Steps between C-alpha positions, in 0.01 A plus 500: 500500500373535857333156502807331356726674750281397794475135393873458425606675820263320737581157355873561537453634854305191606750259345795696636388501864398133489837393363688732734334339801603156375856620434541644850384168644748312280789720611402453864490123451842510332647690794364241742704233323812654653638419842402703806746748646607519867226662703514878514793540263289656225234673705689669785458876542202537264487879534855541381443254218199700386702821510769332290246402234355851492844658483632273227185541290408865547859618506628239255811501717657200328400587143606864514867396514464452126436865412259554211379138509410532868308824449316360197407182688378708794255678269378172349475309830316765694293588197375141470348497847406867509300481178303184577209726594495634144373158388188565708468835327540334159226247578265785588587675174382193307146575616519881508779660303536810719476302827744589777565339837262637762639763737863479384462497121535879473705546817822677403738286714357185341528647151862599566568150634363333187675740265833460677506122515354457152790710377770328707366158402503580129835676496648245740405198290627674185834554674513135611416381149789706363736364768402141415554559129840656559596203720375220272721190515550501125761774523697473827424128555578381854564859608129573474318460829198384296684205346288193567188694604163431336481785249156408366347523846680828568378653173145393584511662844661817364239526224217460752636775724557735207149446361340548843703815569411652163134402548479678835649819356262477201197446722604802704504704179152374407372579851625856472340548160165362620502705821558833331864569582560809281848600614800356681423362847738351754288185519583431134866606502609196297193422293401857407641477144257210444217699658566777247519248213167335595314822579368554147354150459128427520345358814427168329858469377636578847272237651599231251868580550449469875331160463781382272792620714337379823453158340864496385619587849281239670562230239876553513504487880293182521670323210816554704325362810376195310845437353689510829227294668555226243879529541583520869874466435508831312731678739528816292130560575441326835790674675288813535278306743739244649771756576298629796486172695851408388640821648281472812622144568866580424759340724593811698215677676727805521465541125860399425571266211566128558879529527751455781406184684380186328193341651532181709398179326139407565281202427121531498536849641715403799878547547693175467675379815836387362588318819190286470331546160162342436465200272273693264695826502555644153856628450495783248287512186482221243144552374306817424258422783789503748524878466299697753176667398696827507741352247212412268363851549843638407498306175154625400585859586794529260424774248783396264649850513852354503654742748644200684638364175664829404690509830590130531879442477447145370271609215726794414799269454335247268379244754159330478361648822245775462306559823201604290503193279551276803191645671301480176598133454389417853173689448420325174587161649282568805198587287551208262531252788215650709217278363699191598570633850142621554380147419710370788807407297851509638807286551641365826871526584539154347332614179171317554174657380277616786175520300293212367424442133140598573610838635717570197265375228372848409839673517608630157784311336708818487481536878597135552797549270601816685492309828770266369746779432784532755519842661879504453621328186682548174333560166534130420324417828223751420577684824321820598821666625835405350776428756723760331230757574486400865875505558568824310349710779739702719216596741611860452142616551483735200178330385332537839619859538359607162172306490211750517259238641733350766559152359745303717721337235799412719293311758343286227834425333659395829200281586549309174874476567432355844323198356766448237782508755346329802290232329638453148866587580493669161712815476816623322788269593739780602264601780535153649857575603386814680231307688744227607747760624229673701396171657852387589698820558239772554621711207460476120874463434541200730789661690591422861344705780837628619551680170220738592747672734787525251417859406533618861874427481531743209393811695715685754242506781324241709166367377311355800340159450193402705574215738873554466587863565166607647238298683197633314381790287386715791858633507490651150283731290455269202548146389670518164357215294785446255327241283650217297619717212634770730708248692605259225494669157817700424329798335227523763759476779630843395159644581498317832840637601413852382173505694659358815775763481243776460312376807828491691587855392153625599526343844207264444522191719424189300563128506466208260378143542804354327492128433157465662341704222333282236345602169165670549347264244398767248620308193358169624157653557482678167620191319206320659664296778280622782603214726867601490409864557301401808799303635749780446258765620407323822866439574586867449200630694582285802863611484409869463244499779755341731767751394263787582445355846158356430404155624210272417249358744653226714395136500333549837286776353705780656466823306798585279673834462361726227696786344332793326539513124650851519787364711588229249678706235657337197679662207569309179702581188308244292147605396400133477603441863340832595171405334492148643581594859275807502200368309508119513652406834195641682315203345740280700480691827790739438404865549794734443566861407698460180659769284720496194856625526429795269226616737734490799781668308271781386395550862864514615587751226200717590604494867853605409658181631629427151617801298585450131789739428729342243373550145425190293510630148291358219157435352303241696178314429316305767330162446195432721506148650150354457476368856605835642300719265179348371459243777578738788469851351852610601602736221618820667781405746751373241441805284531733800837348586621537141382862500706573814825366353686797347612466143239248389260589221196272510299414190205262508457218255179511297354216707537586867315500833155338457584418139853385572631205300604180677863378507377143439598343834169499691260209533799263544611590145840581657560124501356418157655546158331721238472296183221688322529846350726777620641491853302733722812645663640583155178682411525704819869579455440606139250752632752624756782524244280710271559782751880454477541494880820469701324315782202264510376477857251277676408384851467122471764225487306303238472807278867576561601155374270507196594852392872442557494182293334681213722809517816289505374300205443819306844629597651186352295553183606863479144625552568665838783727609756339730461766768131432571429371851209306648476573872258502790383833640683420825831477315446844347413652835804349669728636229360848557485485881865403540700805603769609251853437621803725473773310314864557580707713265317749278221576748223430249180361643367175361237258615603181672537234230250219473621149417470407134184308425548126480458352151172322439549124507 
């Protein structure tokens, strides 16, 4: 038994380490096939990055949002690395059954360590096995977050962990029996029942059992190592190693997820100059090798857990997009095409092969065939990613927010869109109208500039316009960025007027840009038209800097006037405008202090400048706009305002805050028709109506439009009560802040009436 155990174990160890070394080299070579990233963007602030990795791993800060699953995974993940030293102990036991590690083998803290993590690993993997079985796709279908995952690979990994965990506990029991443990000891708190069971066996039997169990532990561990070394695209196994660099190299050195701003377009690791682009500049991604090395690392790190899939509004409404399956498809394609690329293969922009026949002669036929597949293409075209998958994304960020290994799904989707829009001119036809309107009129509706001021004639106070009523913004506290929807869309205009009236009542000095204000370019950028975004953004930044009294350097080299960021205050009612100006305009030279209107209103209420007094009766539920919540972490102010309004009873929908469900308008989906599956706004409204609310509230004009459309449709179908309202938080606050008036006659006190809501057109 001992000889067999030694031979089997040592052979597997030798093969395992040899293949592992080759696999690590292969993965490194695969990563090098990707494009470089701008210098310093992934390596800045190394200390903080290291702290982030330690925090996310040791504290499992992202996994522990999932309750039992997070705790179970913590035990398995830490147990894997903590118990690696027990393999050394098992090797020693092959040669001497009662062998223990020198110095620490009988040290109580070490014994407690091994007992604890052997237990958490075993119990943790049992819990995860049960969770996977309860969530098998065969029963709930698409609702399972494991739908589409590689179950065979997952079962293999789970079996390995369970066998290793049980082997460690068993070896601990055999150690206790051989070392004369006669009664319960703290160092054997988990394995003592086995110690008692083995205590009556003969020395020879104990030794043979030790050889056998040690061999099982070692063989299982190294069969696993050999398997993953031969299959480097096995994300369910490799993520436990690749997660560390993937988290360390994440986009935000602060540790935040890759949401908020989109990254500027780059080619060969350098930002593209849109005023004078290079002849060889690559616009977006059309081949797997056009992704950055970090993108390729993202694909390999996916553990197929499906948390992104379970939260994705597209997947949950019957559309073909699953963030998990998209990443898996890109990973599999990258690995299948790698031999061709490593041999020097590749296509020029004109589609010509870069490598010679001599270079490609040893490339497997499968890799050559994979190289011919279009990255974006239909099933008939044998595409890697179907166009319907690409255009189903709302860029809500739920996938990025939930991913435990910090994969940057939204950035990769937008990079692929950029090529489709800017080079192929291939995108949903309805979006073309929006793009033309932005180019010609500066707003998605194609309305005249003068109509941006129409709403100011509907309020009973003066709204100062920069350049007309005031010279510049040094005369006011805030620039109110109204936005296209807030100025031109009838439902959103109610929010605009309510917010402006609240500012007026609170004595806050503000001004607007009026006709000079153009679209921020949010929809154009997320659709993939980076060039149009750059045009609109540069135009707005120059206009804003001038309005704040800042001037650029003169032609003669004279130094321009600079204004501190803290003195350039902007408030926006649209989260998309808020996100773009705050997070993306700095890329264009526009540094401003930007807040959302709910943040300012909460501040004014807290200061006592706005006092909600009139009750607004009814049950209310609040919908989190994705670009306010997930992208910018603004969850509390709207809820604080609602809580201050007397009479309102707030009840949260099941999916709220970080797990809030999209309205369906983000990612330029506002301008595209939903032709597949259930409409996302209907799914969200169904969730809201399940609470039987009187009011559905939000804080975004896009959300307001989408939710109102759905609610009105359900009213017409008799599925929603006629009295239900969809309003912005600002409208609720204004209704409550208005002082009750004393009517003539009976002396009863009633609140000042609000105008009836306009019918949805």
